[in-house]
């Protein structure tokens, strides 16, 4: 005789564990369309946590173009299971969706709630979708992706100054995407049809850096090309020159850069004839330039010249809502390049979202490329992650698997991180786009100290 299990004897968390570890995306909506529950698999489809979807977008207006809106109305009218294709604007894929009504027990045939299952199709290629409804900053450079309020505000400010010629200084940790942002500024300016050139001032020996920047004439030094060479200032004529790691620029070259900014002219190595320069300068560094000035390693007059507009690029750990969209973006690039359909397992995204990313976007990009290569099948499980990423969630803390505990733990880490960086209730409120009252309650709950404002 086949053994059977009485479902009444199973604990409630058993069913919740099944939902939270299910590969299929599950939505539960009430009769008004409000999302009341989603499982972690939803992060793979929409790039944000289930808690974010439930608390931030409670109505169906947000799903216009993501979940086919007439399906909701049709289900409420016909009170039967509806099958349809879902167009996902985040992944640009087409999925099969099953939406089933659950009727109330009052014999009135009124819908109490709806259960929606999203099934990905691995046997067909992705459907290309062109949409003007995306809310991400992806219109000029696809790698520049952001949902974080502070990051989006920063980019909007840079867009406003992009069409001017004032020098821009980008500050931030290594790997935060300063080069991409510099190129974004160039593409947003009236110089977009002219060249964009970049150089890492700390990666080239100082004796070669001058000729790279300003070029040289024939016979200017031993081993020089007999035809001479154009430097980046000349090659970027009419466009933009991005000087990365400007803090590593030798003092003698700092003087010459300052001369170009002040007079719009430079002289190639070995030449006595100045060349006119019409180049927009963008600089970047991960160093504290004011400290460099104090230590006599950086000229103060150059600092004020390149600092006409300064923007601080936040580290990835301060943009946690951007981790999943960026990870999905890099995975999509590899899928497109190699014609594959690999996807993240839900728990993989949970670990990615909670990791502190000391190497920022550069580290994330490298991790995604690595796990893509090492994953043989279509599903990227959490054990495919590098050890330093996978084990970081078990270091000095409990790793949760229940949905509510995962959300609570992630919420705690985000609040502590933002509060440590901002230091005030207002700062947390503005960074996370939440009310000051909610920010106060969350800081009081998770932090040892509360700032009085």
Tab-separated table of N, CA, C and O in Angstrom, residues 306-365:
chain	number	residue	atom	x	y	z
A	306	UNK	N	39.588	71.937	-11.898
A	306	UNK	CA	38.871	70.753	-12.379
A	306	UNK	C	37.606	70.498	-11.566
A	306	UNK	O	36.766	69.682	-11.951
A	307	UNK	N	37.461	71.208	-10.455
A	307	UNK	CA	36.346	70.977	-9.537
A	307	UNK	C	35.214	71.978	-9.745
A	307	UNK	O	34.488	72.308	-8.821
A	308	UNK	N	35.049	72.445	-10.993
A	308	UNK	CA	33.955	73.383	-11.272
A	308	UNK	C	32.607	72.742	-10.951
A	308	UNK	O	31.679	73.399	-10.468
A	309	UNK	N	32.512	71.442	-11.225
A	309	UNK	CA	31.322	70.678	-10.817
A	309	UNK	C	31.807	69.326	-10.329
A	309	UNK	O	32.466	68.588	-11.072
A	310	UNK	N	31.481	69.005	-9.091
A	310	UNK	CA	31.954	67.755	-8.472
A	310	UNK	C	30.774	66.840	-8.186
A	310	UNK	O	29.727	67.283	-7.708
A	311	UNK	N	30.950	65.560	-8.464
A	311	UNK	CA	29.897	64.578	-8.212
A	311	UNK	C	30.517	63.350	-7.559
A	311	UNK	O	31.523	62.824	-8.036
A	312	UNK	N	29.919	62.906	-6.458
A	312	UNK	CA	30.425	61.739	-5.724
A	312	UNK	C	29.597	60.519	-6.110
A	312	UNK	O	28.391	60.466	-5.847
A	313	UNK	N	30.236	59.539	-6.732
A	313	UNK	CA	29.543	58.331	-7.179
A	313	UNK	C	29.458	57.357	-6.009
A	313	UNK	O	30.486	56.963	-5.445
A	314	UNK	N	28.254	56.938	-5.619
A	314	UNK	CA	28.113	56.059	-4.446
A	314	UNK	C	28.616	54.652	-4.737
A	314	UNK	O	28.525	54.167	-5.870
A	315	UNK	N	29.147	53.970	-3.724
A	315	UNK	CA	29.541	52.566	-3.899
A	315	UNK	C	28.317	51.685	-4.078
A	315	UNK	O	27.197	52.078	-3.713
A	316	UNK	N	28.515	50.502	-4.611
A	316	UNK	CA	27.389	49.603	-4.916
A	316	UNK	C	26.659	49.180	-3.647
A	316	UNK	O	25.449	48.963	-3.669
A	317	UNK	N	27.362	49.058	-2.535
A	317	UNK	CA	26.711	48.654	-1.284
A	317	UNK	C	25.710	49.695	-0.798
A	317	UNK	O	24.846	49.390	0.027
A	318	UNK	N	25.815	50.942	-1.301
A	318	UNK	CA	24.843	51.983	-0.976
A	318	UNK	C	23.733	52.061	-2.011
A	318	UNK	O	22.850	52.907	-1.903
A	319	UNK	N	23.796	51.195	-3.016
A	319	UNK	CA	22.782	51.160	-4.080
A	319	UNK	C	22.242	49.736	-4.197
A	319	UNK	O	22.184	49.172	-5.285
A	320	UNK	N	21.824	49.148	-3.077
A	320	UNK	CA	21.492	47.726	-3.081
A	320	UNK	C	20.344	47.378	-4.028
A	320	UNK	O	20.282	46.267	-4.546
A	321	UNK	N	19.427	48.333	-4.249
A	321	UNK	CA	18.333	48.037	-5.171
A	321	UNK	C	18.801	47.958	-6.619
A	321	UNK	O	18.043	47.552	-7.504
A	322	UNK	N	20.076	48.363	-6.877
A	322	UNK	CA	20.614	48.297	-8.236
A	322	UNK	C	21.405	47.017	-8.490
A	322	UNK	O	21.793	46.745	-9.627
A	323	UNK	N	21.672	46.233	-7.446
A	323	UNK	CA	22.507	45.038	-7.600
A	323	UNK	C	21.851	44.019	-8.524
A	323	UNK	O	22.484	43.502	-9.460
A	324	UNK	N	20.581	43.726	-8.291
A	324	UNK	CA	19.896	42.716	-9.103
A	324	UNK	C	19.734	43.167	-10.556
A	324	UNK	O	20.020	42.387	-11.477
A	325	UNK	N	19.276	44.409	-10.822
A	325	UNK	CA	19.204	44.840	-12.226
A	325	UNK	C	20.552	44.786	-12.940
A	325	UNK	O	20.625	44.396	-14.108
A	326	UNK	N	21.643	45.157	-12.253
A	326	UNK	CA	22.964	45.103	-12.871
A	326	UNK	C	23.382	43.664	-13.139
A	326	UNK	O	23.906	43.348	-14.213
A	327	UNK	N	23.135	42.778	-12.159
A	327	UNK	CA	23.479	41.367	-12.342
A	327	UNK	C	22.702	40.776	-13.510
A	327	UNK	O	23.260	40.044	-14.345
A	328	UNK	N	21.413	41.094	-13.599
A	328	UNK	CA	20.586	40.588	-14.691
A	328	UNK	C	21.058	41.147	-16.031
A	328	UNK	O	21.069	40.447	-17.045
A	329	UNK	N	21.481	42.408	-16.014
A	329	UNK	CA	21.962	43.034	-17.249
A	329	UNK	C	23.200	42.327	-17.791
A	329	UNK	O	23.285	42.011	-18.991
A	330	UNK	N	24.158	42.050	-16.916
A	330	UNK	CA	25.382	41.384	-17.359
A	330	UNK	C	25.108	39.944	-17.778
A	330	UNK	O	25.725	39.444	-18.735
A	331	UNK	N	24.177	39.274	-17.093
A	331	UNK	CA	23.808	37.920	-17.516
A	331	UNK	C	23.134	37.947	-18.878
A	331	UNK	O	23.406	37.103	-19.745
A	332	UNK	N	22.257	38.928	-19.098
A	332	UNK	CA	21.578	39.059	-20.390
A	332	UNK	C	22.572	39.275	-21.525
A	332	UNK	O	22.378	38.783	-22.642
A	333	UNK	N	23.641	40.039	-21.246
A	333	UNK	CA	24.650	40.296	-22.275
A	333	UNK	C	25.332	38.996	-22.698
A	333	UNK	O	25.564	38.752	-23.886
A	334	UNK	N	25.645	38.141	-21.717
A	334	UNK	CA	26.276	36.863	-22.040
A	334	UNK	C	25.287	35.933	-22.746
A	334	UNK	O	25.675	35.216	-23.685
A	335	UNK	N	24.037	35.927	-22.302
A	335	UNK	CA	23.022	35.110	-22.983
A	335	UNK	C	22.868	35.527	-24.433
A	335	UNK	O	22.742	34.685	-25.324
A	336	UNK	N	22.862	36.838	-24.659
A	336	UNK	CA	22.709	37.346	-26.023
A	336	UNK	C	23.929	37.011	-26.872
A	336	UNK	O	23.801	36.630	-28.037
A	337	UNK	N	25.102	37.133	-26.280
A	337	UNK	CA	26.343	36.886	-27.023
A	337	UNK	C	26.489	35.434	-27.423
A	337	UNK	O	26.901	35.119	-28.541
A	338	UNK	N	26.125	34.517	-26.505
A	338	UNK	CA	26.346	33.090	-26.758
A	338	UNK	C	25.054	32.323	-27.059
A	338	UNK	O	25.070	31.090	-27.109
A	339	UNK	N	23.946	33.055	-27.241
A	339	UNK	CA	22.670	32.445	-27.595
A	339	UNK	C	22.244	31.371	-26.582
A	339	UNK	O	21.922	30.232	-26.937
A	340	UNK	N	22.270	31.745	-25.300
A	340	UNK	CA	21.845	30.846	-24.233
A	340	UNK	C	20.675	31.466	-23.481
A	340	UNK	O	20.297	32.617	-23.746
A	341	UNK	N	20.119	30.711	-22.529
A	341	UNK	CA	18.985	31.189	-21.739
A	341	UNK	C	19.198	30.903	-20.251
A	341	UNK	O	18.322	30.387	-19.563
A	342	UNK	N	20.364	31.219	-19.742
A	342	UNK	CA	20.663	30.960	-18.343
A	342	UNK	C	19.939	31.972	-17.451
A	342	UNK	O	19.791	33.137	-17.808
A	343	UNK	N	19.498	31.496	-16.280
A	343	UNK	CA	18.757	32.342	-15.345
A	343	UNK	C	19.279	32.110	-13.933
A	343	UNK	O	19.891	31.086	-13.635
A	344	UNK	N	19.024	33.088	-13.057
A	344	UNK	CA	19.424	32.977	-11.659
A	344	UNK	C	18.383	32.187	-10.869
A	344	UNK	O	17.173	32.401	-11.033
A	345	UNK	N	18.846	31.305	-9.996
A	345	UNK	CA	17.964	30.700	-9.006
A	345	UNK	C	17.640	31.768	-7.960
A	345	UNK	O	18.481	32.630	-7.660
A	346	UNK	N	16.432	31.810	-7.397
A	346	UNK	CA	16.051	32.881	-6.465
A	346	UNK	C	17.046	33.118	-5.330
A	346	UNK	O	17.394	34.268	-5.031
A	347	UNK	N	17.540	32.044	-4.683
A	347	UNK	CA	18.459	32.223	-3.565
A	347	UNK	C	19.787	32.813	-4.013
A	347	UNK	O	20.485	33.473	-3.235
A	348	UNK	N	20.159	32.612	-5.279
A	348	UNK	CA	21.377	33.227	-5.810
A	348	UNK	C	21.247	34.745	-5.791
A	348	UNK	O	22.179	35.467	-5.407
A	349	UNK	N	20.079	35.235	-6.182
A	349	UNK	CA	19.850	36.677	-6.180
A	349	UNK	C	19.816	37.234	-4.763
A	349	UNK	O	20.265	38.363	-4.522
A	350	UNK	N	19.297	36.462	-3.815
A	350	UNK	CA	19.281	36.908	-2.422
A	350	UNK	C	20.705	37.136	-1.933
A	350	UNK	O	21.012	38.164	-1.319
A	351	UNK	N	21.599	36.193	-2.227
A	351	UNK	CA	22.992	36.320	-1.786
A	351	UNK	C	23.689	37.477	-2.498
A	351	UNK	O	24.427	38.250	-1.877
A	352	UNK	N	23.446	37.622	-3.799
A	352	UNK	CA	24.038	38.748	-4.536
A	352	UNK	C	23.600	40.081	-3.948
A	352	UNK	O	24.396	41.012	-3.808
A	353	UNK	N	22.316	40.185	-3.589
A	353	UNK	CA	21.778	41.441	-3.076
A	353	UNK	C	22.324	41.778	-1.692
A	353	UNK	O	22.385	42.949	-1.316
A	354	UNK	N	22.741	40.777	-0.915
A	354	UNK	CA	23.179	41.000	0.446
A	354	UNK	C	24.697	41.128	0.577
A	354	UNK	O	25.197	41.553	1.608
A	355	UNK	N	25.448	40.762	-0.460
A	355	UNK	CA	26.907	40.852	-0.423
A	355	UNK	C	27.336	42.318	-0.437
A	355	UNK	O	26.670	43.174	-1.025
A	356	UNK	N	28.462	42.638	0.209
A	356	UNK	CA	28.858	44.044	0.375
A	356	UNK	C	29.635	44.614	-0.815
A	356	UNK	O	29.854	45.819	-0.892
A	357	UNK	N	30.107	43.817	-1.741
A	357	UNK	CA	30.751	44.248	-2.989
A	357	UNK	C	31.843	45.306	-2.788
A	357	UNK	O	31.703	46.446	-3.213
A	358	UNK	N	32.964	44.906	-2.172
A	358	UNK	CA	34.070	45.864	-1.994
A	358	UNK	C	34.653	46.352	-3.314
A	358	UNK	O	35.201	47.455	-3.395
A	359	UNK	N	34.536	45.514	-4.367
A	359	UNK	CA	35.031	45.915	-5.686
A	359	UNK	C	33.990	46.592	-6.538
A	359	UNK	O	34.227	46.872	-7.720
A	360	UNK	N	32.803	46.831	-5.949
A	360	UNK	CA	31.730	47.574	-6.598
A	360	UNK	C	31.274	46.923	-7.906
A	360	UNK	O	31.270	45.706	-8.013
A	361	UNK	N	30.863	47.733	-8.887
A	361	UNK	CA	30.272	47.210	-10.123
A	361	UNK	C	31.268	46.346	-10.884
A	361	UNK	O	30.894	45.335	-11.499
A	362	UNK	N	32.543	46.715	-10.839
A	362	UNK	CA	33.560	45.920	-11.541
A	362	UNK	C	33.609	44.495	-10.988
A	362	UNK	O	33.698	43.525	-11.744
A	363	UNK	N	33.537	44.360	-9.666
A	363	UNK	CA	33.540	43.030	-9.049
A	363	UNK	C	32.284	42.261	-9.423
A	363	UNK	O	32.349	41.062	-9.742
A	364	UNK	N	31.123	42.927	-9.395
A	364	UNK	CA	29.869	42.272	-9.755
A	364	UNK	C	29.926	41.756	-11.186
A	364	UNK	O	29.521	40.622	-11.474
A	365	UNK	N	30.413	42.576	-12.092
A	365	UNK	CA	30.517	42.183	-13.496
A	365	UNK	C	31.402	40.954	-13.655
A	365	UNK	O	31.071	40.014	-14.406
